[in-house]
Coordinates of C-alpha atoms and ligand atoms in Angstrom, one line a residue:
M325 CA 71.1 235.4 71.4
T326 CA 73.4 237.0 68.8
N327 CA 73.7 236.5 65.1
E328 CA 77.0 235.8 63.4
K329 CA 78.8 239.0 62.8
K330 CA 78.2 239.9 59.2
F331 CA 80.8 242.5 58.5
Q332 CA 84.5 242.7 58.8
I333 CA 85.1 246.2 60.2
E334 CA 88.5 247.7 59.7
E335 CA 89.8 249.1 63.1
P336 CA 89.9 252.9 63.3
K337 CA 93.7 253.1 63.5
G338 CA 95.6 256.4 63.3
K339 CA 94.3 259.9 62.7
L340 CA 91.0 260.8 61.0
A341 CA 91.0 264.1 59.1
V342 CA 87.7 266.0 59.3
L343 CA 87.5 268.2 56.3
L344 CA 85.1 271.1 56.5
P345 CA 84.1 273.4 53.6
G346 CA 83.1 276.5 55.6
L347 CA 84.8 277.8 58.7
G348 CA 81.9 279.6 60.2
A349 CA 79.7 279.3 63.3
V350 CA 78.9 275.6 63.0
S351 CA 82.5 274.4 62.1
T352 CA 84.2 276.5 64.8
T353 CA 81.7 275.5 67.5
F354 CA 82.3 271.9 66.5
I355 CA 86.1 272.1 66.4
A356 CA 86.4 274.2 69.6
G357 CA 84.0 271.9 71.3
V358 CA 86.0 268.7 70.4
L359 CA 89.2 270.4 71.7
A360 CA 87.5 271.5 74.9
I361 CA 86.1 268.0 75.5
R362 CA 89.4 266.4 74.8
N363 CA 90.9 268.7 77.4
R364 CA 88.1 267.7 79.8
L365 CA 86.8 271.2 80.0
A366 CA 83.3 270.3 78.9
K367 CA 81.0 267.3 78.1
P368 CA 79.8 266.2 74.6
I369 CA 76.2 266.9 75.3
G370 CA 74.0 266.3 72.3
S371 CA 76.2 263.7 70.7
L372 CA 74.8 260.2 70.3
T373 CA 78.2 258.7 69.5
Q374 CA 79.6 260.1 72.8
M375 CA 76.7 259.8 75.2
G376 CA 74.2 257.4 73.7
T377 CA 73.7 253.8 74.8
I378 CA 72.2 250.8 72.9
R379 CA 70.2 248.0 74.4
L380 CA 71.2 244.5 73.2
G381 CA 69.2 241.3 73.5
K382 CA 66.2 241.0 75.9
R383 CA 65.4 243.6 78.6
T384 CA 66.2 240.9 81.2
E385 CA 69.8 240.7 80.0
Y386 CA 70.6 244.2 81.0
R387 CA 73.2 244.6 78.3
I388 CA 73.3 248.3 77.5
P389 CA 76.7 249.4 76.4
T390 CA 77.5 252.9 75.2
I391 CA 77.5 253.2 71.4
K392 CA 81.2 254.0 71.4
E393 CA 82.0 250.8 73.3
F394 CA 79.8 248.8 71.1
V395 CA 81.0 249.9 67.6
P396 CA 84.6 250.7 66.7
L397 CA 84.5 254.5 66.3
A398 CA 87.4 256.8 65.9
G399 CA 88.3 258.5 69.3
L400 CA 88.1 262.2 69.7
E401 CA 91.9 262.3 70.3
D402 CA 92.4 261.0 66.8
L403 CA 90.5 263.8 65.0
T404 CA 92.3 266.4 63.1
F405 CA 90.7 269.4 61.3
A406 CA 91.1 271.2 58.0
S407 CA 88.8 273.7 56.4
W408 CA 88.2 276.0 53.4
D409 CA 86.6 279.4 53.6
I410 CA 86.3 282.6 51.5
F411 CA 87.6 284.6 54.5
E412 CA 91.1 284.3 55.8
D413 CA 90.3 284.2 59.5
D414 CA 91.8 281.2 61.3
G415 CA 89.7 279.0 63.5
Y416 CA 90.1 281.2 66.6
Q417 CA 89.3 284.5 64.8
A418 CA 86.3 282.9 63.0
A419 CA 85.0 281.5 66.3
L420 CA 85.3 284.9 67.9
K421 CA 83.4 286.5 65.1
A422 CA 80.7 283.8 65.1
G423 CA 80.1 284.8 68.7
V424 CA 78.7 281.4 69.8
L425 CA 81.2 280.3 72.5
E426 CA 82.5 282.3 75.4
R427 CA 85.8 283.9 75.1
G428 CA 87.2 282.1 78.1
L429 CA 86.6 278.7 76.5
L430 CA 88.1 279.9 73.2
E431 CA 91.2 281.1 75.0
S432 CA 91.7 277.7 76.6
V433 CA 92.0 276.0 73.1
R434 CA 93.3 279.1 71.3
E435 CA 96.5 277.6 69.9
E436 CA 94.9 274.6 68.4
L437 CA 92.1 276.7 66.9
E438 CA 94.6 279.1 65.4
A439 CA 96.3 276.2 63.7
V440 CA 93.2 275.7 61.6
K441 CA 93.9 278.0 58.7
P442 CA 91.4 278.0 55.9
M443 CA 92.5 276.8 52.5
K444 CA 91.3 278.9 49.5
A445 CA 87.7 278.2 48.8
V446 CA 85.9 277.2 45.6
F447 CA 83.4 280.0 45.5
D448 CA 81.2 281.9 43.1
Q449 CA 78.9 284.7 44.2
D450 CA 76.3 283.6 41.7
Y451 CA 75.4 280.9 44.2
V452 CA 75.7 282.8 47.5
K453 CA 74.7 286.4 46.8
K454 CA 75.3 288.0 50.2
L455 CA 79.0 287.1 50.7
H456 CA 82.1 288.7 49.3
G457 CA 85.4 287.1 50.2
T458 CA 89.0 287.0 48.8
C459 CA 90.3 283.7 49.9
V460 CA 89.1 282.1 46.7
K461 CA 90.8 279.7 44.2
K462 CA 91.3 280.6 40.6
G463 CA 90.9 278.2 37.8
K464 CA 90.0 278.2 34.1
T465 CA 87.3 275.6 34.5
K466 CA 85.4 274.0 37.3
M467 CA 87.3 270.8 36.6
D468 CA 90.6 272.7 37.4
L469 CA 89.0 273.8 40.7
A470 CA 88.0 270.2 41.5
E471 CA 91.6 269.1 40.8
Q472 CA 92.9 271.8 43.2
L473 CA 90.5 270.6 45.9
M474 CA 91.8 267.0 45.4
E475 CA 95.3 268.3 45.9
D476 CA 94.2 270.1 49.1
I477 CA 92.6 266.9 50.4
S478 CA 95.7 264.9 49.8
T479 CA 97.9 267.6 51.4
A480 CA 95.6 268.0 54.4
K481 CA 95.7 264.3 55.0
S482 CA 99.4 264.0 54.8
Q483 CA 100.1 267.1 56.9
A484 CA 97.8 265.6 59.6
G485 CA 99.4 262.2 59.3
A486 CA 95.9 260.9 58.7
S487 CA 95.1 257.6 57.0
R488 CA 91.4 258.4 56.6
A489 CA 89.3 261.5 56.0
V490 CA 85.6 262.6 55.9
M491 CA 84.1 265.8 54.5
I492 CA 81.2 267.5 56.1
W493 CA 79.7 270.5 54.2
C494 CA 79.4 273.3 56.8
A495 CA 79.5 276.2 54.3
S496 CA 76.7 278.7 53.4
T497 CA 73.5 277.6 51.8
E498 CA 73.6 278.1 48.1
T499 CA 70.9 279.4 45.9
Y500 CA 68.1 277.1 44.8
L501 CA 69.0 274.8 41.9
A502 CA 66.6 272.3 40.3
P503 CA 68.1 269.0 39.0
G504 CA 69.1 269.4 35.4
S505 CA 70.7 267.5 32.5
E506 CA 74.3 268.0 33.8
H507 CA 73.3 266.2 37.0
Q508 CA 71.9 263.1 35.4
D509 CA 75.1 261.0 34.9
I510 CA 78.8 261.3 35.6
D511 CA 79.8 261.9 31.9
A512 CA 77.4 264.8 31.6
F513 CA 78.6 266.1 35.0
E514 CA 82.3 265.9 34.1
R515 CA 81.5 267.6 30.7
G516 CA 79.7 270.3 32.7
L517 CA 82.8 270.7 34.9
K518 CA 85.0 271.2 31.9
E519 CA 82.6 273.5 30.2
N520 CA 81.8 275.6 33.4
A521 CA 78.1 274.7 33.4
S522 CA 76.1 277.0 35.6
A523 CA 74.1 274.0 36.9
I524 CA 77.3 272.9 38.8
A525 CA 77.5 274.8 42.1
P526 CA 80.7 275.0 44.2
S527 CA 79.3 272.5 46.8
M528 CA 79.0 269.9 43.9
I529 CA 82.7 270.5 43.1
Y530 CA 83.7 269.8 46.7
A531 CA 81.5 266.6 46.7
Y532 CA 83.0 265.4 43.4
A533 CA 86.6 266.1 44.7
A534 CA 85.8 264.2 47.9
I535 CA 84.3 261.1 46.2
Q536 CA 87.2 261.0 43.6
S537 CA 89.6 261.2 46.6
G538 CA 87.9 258.2 48.4
V539 CA 86.5 260.5 51.1
P540 CA 82.9 260.1 52.4
F541 CA 80.8 263.3 52.0
A542 CA 77.9 264.5 54.1
N543 CA 76.0 267.7 53.4
G544 CA 74.9 269.8 56.3
A545 CA 73.2 272.4 54.2
P546 CA 70.0 272.1 52.1
N547 CA 71.8 272.6 48.7
L548 CA 71.3 269.9 46.1
T549 CA 75.1 269.1 46.1
V550 CA 75.5 265.3 46.3
D551 CA 71.7 264.6 45.9
I552 CA 72.0 264.2 42.1
P553 CA 72.2 260.9 40.1
A554 CA 75.7 261.8 38.7
L555 CA 77.3 261.9 42.2
T556 CA 75.2 259.2 43.9
Q557 CA 76.2 256.9 41.0
L558 CA 79.9 257.9 41.3
A559 CA 79.8 257.2 45.0
Q560 CA 78.3 253.8 44.3
E561 CA 81.0 253.0 41.7
K562 CA 83.8 254.2 43.9
G563 CA 82.5 252.6 47.1
I564 CA 82.1 255.9 49.0
P565 CA 79.4 256.7 51.6
I566 CA 77.5 259.9 51.0
G567 CA 74.5 261.7 52.4
G568 CA 72.6 264.8 53.4
K569 CA 70.9 267.2 53.4
D570 CA 70.7 269.9 56.0
F571 CA 71.4 269.3 59.7
K572 CA 68.2 268.6 61.6
T573 CA 68.4 271.1 64.5
G574 CA 66.0 273.7 66.0
Q575 CA 62.6 274.1 64.7
T576 CA 62.6 271.2 62.3
M577 CA 63.9 268.9 65.0
M578 CA 61.0 269.9 67.2
K579 CA 58.6 269.4 64.3
T580 CA 59.8 265.8 63.8
I581 CA 59.4 265.2 67.5
I582 CA 55.9 266.6 67.9
S583 CA 54.2 265.6 64.7
P584 CA 54.8 261.8 65.2
G585 CA 53.3 262.2 68.6
L586 CA 50.1 263.9 67.2
K587 CA 49.9 261.2 64.6
A588 CA 50.4 258.4 67.2
R589 CA 47.3 259.7 69.0
M590 CA 45.3 260.3 65.8
L591 CA 45.0 264.0 66.4
G592 CA 44.3 266.1 63.3
L593 CA 46.1 269.1 62.0
N594 CA 44.6 272.2 60.4
G595 CA 47.8 274.3 60.2
W596 CA 51.4 274.8 61.3
F597 CA 52.9 278.2 61.1
S598 CA 56.7 278.4 61.9
S599 CA 58.6 281.6 62.2
N600 CA 62.2 282.3 63.2
I601 CA 64.4 285.2 63.9
L602 CA 68.1 284.8 63.7
G603 CA 71.0 287.1 63.3
N604 CA 74.1 285.1 62.4
R605 CA 75.9 285.0 59.0
D606 CA 73.7 282.0 58.1
G607 CA 70.6 284.2 58.7
E608 CA 72.1 286.9 56.5
V609 CA 72.7 284.4 53.7
L610 CA 69.2 283.1 54.0
D611 CA 67.9 286.6 53.7
D612 CA 68.6 286.2 50.0
P613 CA 65.5 284.7 48.3
G614 CA 67.5 282.1 46.3
S615 CA 69.2 280.7 49.4
F616 CA 65.9 280.9 51.4
K617 CA 64.1 278.9 48.7
T618 CA 66.7 276.1 49.1
K619 CA 66.1 276.1 52.9
E620 CA 62.3 276.4 52.6
E621 CA 62.1 273.3 50.3
S622 CA 64.1 271.4 52.9
K623 CA 61.9 272.5 55.8
L624 CA 58.6 272.1 54.2
S625 CA 58.8 268.4 53.2
V626 CA 58.9 267.1 56.7
L627 CA 55.2 267.2 57.7
E628 CA 53.9 265.7 54.5
Y629 CA 56.1 262.7 54.9
I630 CA 55.5 262.2 58.6
L631 CA 51.8 262.7 58.6
Q632 CA 51.0 260.8 55.4
P633 CA 47.9 262.7 54.3
Q634 CA 47.2 260.1 51.6
L635 CA 46.7 257.4 54.4
Y636 CA 44.9 259.8 56.8
P637 CA 42.8 262.2 54.7
D638 CA 40.4 263.0 57.6
L639 CA 43.3 264.1 59.8
Y640 CA 45.9 265.5 57.5
G641 CA 44.2 266.0 54.1
S642 CA 44.3 269.8 54.0
F643 CA 46.6 271.3 56.6
Y644 CA 48.3 274.6 55.9
H645 CA 52.1 274.7 56.5
K646 CA 54.1 277.9 56.4
V647 CA 57.8 278.5 57.3
R648 CA 59.4 282.0 57.6
I649 CA 63.0 282.9 58.4
N650 CA 63.7 286.5 59.4
Y651 CA 67.2 288.0 59.6
Y652 CA 67.4 289.9 62.8
P653 CA 71.0 290.8 63.7
P654 CA 70.6 291.6 67.4
R655 CA 70.1 287.9 68.2
G656 CA 73.3 286.6 66.6
D657 CA 73.4 282.8 66.7
N658 CA 70.7 282.6 69.4
K659 CA 67.7 281.9 67.3
E660 CA 64.1 282.2 68.4
G661 CA 61.7 279.9 66.7
W662 CA 57.9 280.2 67.2
D663 CA 55.4 277.6 66.1
N664 CA 51.7 277.9 66.2
I665 CA 50.0 274.6 65.7
D666 CA 46.3 274.3 65.1
I667 CA 45.2 270.8 65.9
F668 CA 41.8 269.1 66.3
G669 CA 40.6 266.2 68.5
W670 CA 37.5 264.1 69.3
L671 CA 34.5 265.2 67.1
G672 CA 36.7 267.7 65.4
Y673 CA 37.1 270.1 68.4
P674 CA 40.0 272.6 67.7
M675 CA 43.0 273.2 70.0
Q676 CA 46.3 275.0 69.7
I677 CA 49.9 274.4 70.7
K678 CA 52.4 277.2 70.9
I679 CA 56.1 276.7 71.0
D680 CA 58.7 279.3 71.7
F681 CA 62.1 277.7 71.3
L682 CA 65.0 279.9 72.4
C683 CA 67.7 277.9 70.9
R684 CA 71.3 278.2 69.9
D685 CA 71.8 277.1 66.3
S686 CA 75.4 276.1 66.3
I687 CA 75.2 274.5 69.8
L688 CA 72.6 272.2 68.3
A689 CA 74.5 271.6 65.1
A690 CA 78.0 271.0 66.4
P691 CA 77.4 267.5 68.0
L692 CA 75.7 266.4 64.7
V693 CA 78.9 267.3 62.8
L694 CA 80.9 265.1 65.3
D695 CA 78.5 262.2 65.0
L696 CA 78.4 262.4 61.2
A697 CA 82.2 262.5 61.0
L698 CA 82.5 259.4 63.2
F699 CA 79.6 257.4 61.6
Y700 CA 80.6 258.2 58.0
D701 CA 84.1 257.0 58.9
L702 CA 82.6 253.9 60.3
A703 CA 80.5 253.4 57.2
Q704 CA 83.6 253.7 55.1
R705 CA 85.4 251.1 57.2
V706 CA 82.4 248.7 56.9
K707 CA 82.6 249.3 53.1
F708 CA 79.1 250.8 52.9
K709 CA 78.7 252.8 49.8
G710 CA 76.3 255.4 48.3
I711 CA 73.5 257.0 50.3
Q712 CA 73.6 256.2 54.0
E713 CA 69.9 256.2 54.8
W714 CA 70.5 254.9 58.3
L715 CA 72.0 258.3 59.1
S716 CA 68.7 260.1 58.1
F717 CA 68.4 260.9 61.9
Y718 CA 70.8 263.8 61.3
F719 CA 69.1 265.5 58.4
K720 CA 66.1 267.8 57.8
S721 CA 65.7 266.5 54.2
P722 CA 67.3 263.1 54.2
M723 CA 68.4 261.6 50.9
S724 CA 66.9 258.3 50.0
P725 CA 67.5 255.8 47.2
E726 CA 65.4 256.2 44.1
G727 CA 61.9 254.9 44.5
I728 CA 62.0 255.0 48.4
Y729 CA 60.5 257.9 50.2
P730 CA 62.7 259.5 52.9
E731 CA 62.0 258.7 56.6
H732 CA 61.5 261.9 58.7
D733 CA 60.2 260.7 62.0
L734 CA 63.0 261.2 64.5
F735 CA 62.1 258.1 66.5
I736 CA 61.9 255.8 63.4
Q737 CA 65.2 257.3 62.3
L738 CA 66.8 256.5 65.7
T739 CA 65.5 252.9 65.6
K740 CA 66.9 252.5 62.1
L741 CA 70.3 253.9 63.1
K742 CA 70.5 251.6 66.2
N743 CA 69.3 248.6 64.4
T744 CA 71.9 249.2 61.7
L745 CA 74.6 249.2 64.4
R746 CA 73.1 246.0 65.9
Y747 CA 73.1 244.4 62.5
L748 CA 76.7 245.4 61.8
M749 CA 77.8 243.8 65.1
G750 CA 75.8 240.6 64.7
E751 CA 73.2 241.4 67.4
E752 CA 69.4 240.7 67.2
Q753 CA 67.2 243.6 66.0
I754 CA 64.9 244.9 68.8
T755 CA 61.2 244.2 68.1
H756 CA 59.8 245.4 71.5
L757 CA 57.6 242.3 71.6
G758 CA 57.7 241.5 75.4
D759 CA 57.9 238.1 77.1
Y760 CA 55.2 239.1 79.6
V761 CA 52.5 239.3 77.0
L762 CA 53.6 236.0 75.5
D763 CA 53.4 234.3 79.0
V764 CA 49.7 235.4 79.4
D765 CA 49.0 234.0 76.0
S766 CA 50.7 230.6 76.9
S767 CA 47.7 228.5 75.6
Q768 CA 48.7 229.5 72.1
E769 CA 50.6 227.0 70.1
G770 CA 54.1 227.5 68.8
E771 CA 57.4 228.8 70.0
P772 CA 57.1 232.3 71.6
A773 CA 59.1 235.0 69.9
K774 CA 61.7 236.7 72.0
D775 CA 62.0 240.4 72.8
Ligands
LIG353 N1 73.4 275.9 62.8 C1 72.4 275.1 62.5 O1 71.6 274.8 63.3 C2 72.2 274.6 61.1 C3 71.2 273.7 60.8 C4 71.0 273.2 59.5 C5 71.9 273.7 58.5 N2 72.8 274.6 58.8 C6 73.7 275.0 57.6 O2 75.0 274.8 57.9 C7 75.8 275.8 57.2 C8 76.7 276.5 58.1 O3 76.0 277.3 59.1 P1 76.8 278.4 59.9 O4 75.8 278.9 60.9 O5 78.1 277.9 60.3 O6 77.0 279.5 58.8 P2 78.2 280.6 58.7 O7 77.7 281.6 57.8 O8 78.6 281.0 60.1 O9 79.4 279.8 58.1 C9 79.4 279.4 56.8 C10 80.8 279.7 56.2 O10 80.9 279.1 54.9 C11 81.7 280.0 54.2 N3 81.5 279.7 52.8 C12 80.5 280.1 52.0 N4 80.6 279.5 50.7 C13 81.8 278.8 50.8 C14 82.4 277.9 49.8 N5 81.9 277.8 48.6 N6 83.5 277.3 50.2 C15 84.0 277.5 51.5 N7 83.5 278.3 52.4 C16 82.3 278.9 52.1 C17 81.3 281.4 54.6 O11 82.3 282.3 54.3 C18 81.1 281.2 56.1 O12 82.3 281.5 56.9 C19 74.8 276.7 56.5 O13 74.6 276.3 55.2 C20 73.5 276.4 57.3 O14 72.3 276.7 56.6 C21 73.0 275.1 60.0

C-alpha cells in the first residue's frame, strides 16, 4: 500500500556543478573516480546512491528497486566539477601528489582532470597553521572575499552550463573555534565579515557565499563552519539545505558499527583506545594541535551518544575513551587505525576486542562526497531547507536542530535516510513488524498491522 506522494520533486534536468573548496586527496579521488566510472573503467563501490537498494512495501511484494531508480537523482554524466585551492596544481597534478589512485587510472581520465583548475582560495594561515600557498584571494574585508566567492560560484555555474550547484567542503581542517557572539545571528555575522572578526574562519565565508548564492552546503571536515545559528538561520530563511560535519570514514565508521552491536547485546564498556597513523597532507594538518582539537572533538562525541550512559549507568557509566592521531609520512593516504576495546559481559567478566583497520582514507571518503552531492541536490529540488538531519549517515559529528541530540548509530541513520526517501515518494515506512508473528497471534482482536 502506498501513501499519496507528498512532495513535488523538480526533475534533475541539465548539469549539476559540484563545487569543492579544497582540491586535495579526497576531492581528486572523488572527481577521478566519477570520471573513471562514467568511462566504465571502475564501479562506484561504497556509494549508496549508485549501488544501494530500498525495500518497498511488505517483504512478500519483492519490490526492491535501486535507490537511483526510486528517487530522481542527477546522473553521473550530468556532474561537472569546480574547485578552490591555495595551490595552483590542476586536478591531475593534485591527484598525482595525493598518491591515492594509480597512475594508469589517472592517465585514462587525465584531460578531464586537467580541466579542473583551482580558483583562488579564501585562506588565512591563522586557521590552518601547517600550509603555505600562493593561490589565495586578496580582499580588504572578509565580506569582499565572500563577494568574490559568490562571483566564482556564478562563473563556475555558467561556464559549466549548470542550472544547479552544490558545495561540499573538502578543504583542510581548520583550527578549533568555539561558538562566539559573531556566530549568533546573521546581523552579527555580517558585521563580523565587514569588520574582519577573527571568529569568522575561511570555511564560514565559503558557506555564507554558497547559501547567499542559493547553493546547498555540506561540510566534510570537523570545523564549526555552518554549524552556527547565524548560518543555520540564513539557510532556513533562504530555503537552502545545509549539513555536516566531518565525513564518517575509517575508525569512526567502525566505532559506529561496533558500539551499537555491543549495546544491542547489553555488553558493558570499560574503555576504548583508538590510535591512528597516517601520512597524507590531512595528517600533516592534523599534526597541529589546533586542527587536531577540532578533529578530536568530532571523534569523541560518538560513543557518548550511541551508548547513552545516562540510561545504562551499569554498562557505560564510566568508560574511558581516548583518540590519538599520529602523522607518519611513510604511510601516505593508507591509514592504519588500531582500536583496543575493553568490554565486560555476564557477571562483569572482562574481555577485549582488537581492531587493526588498514584503510585508505580517501577511498572511503570519495563515495560519500558523491552521495552528498546527489542527495543535497535532491533536497534542494524537494525544497527541504536548513539542517538535513536525514543525511547524518555521512557524518562523524552530525548537525542536529537545537534541542535534539544528534543520531550517531550508523544503522538508525541508514533507516532514517531510507525512510525519508520512502516518505518523499509516498511509500509506507518500514516497521519490520512481520505478518508471521501476527498470524500466530490471530486470536487477538483488531486489524493486524502490516509489515
Ligand atoms: N579522507 C577521509 O577519510 C576524511 C574523513 C573525514 C574528514 N576528512 C576531511 O576532509 C578534508 C579533506 O581531506 P584530504 O585528505 O583531501 O586533505 P588534503 O590535505 O589532501 O586536501 C585538502 C586541500 O584543501 C586545501 N585548502 C586548505 N585550506 C583551504 C581553503 N581555505 N580554501 C581552499 N582550499 C584549501 C589544501 O591546500 C589541500 O589541497 C580534511 O579536512 C579532512 O580532515 C577526510
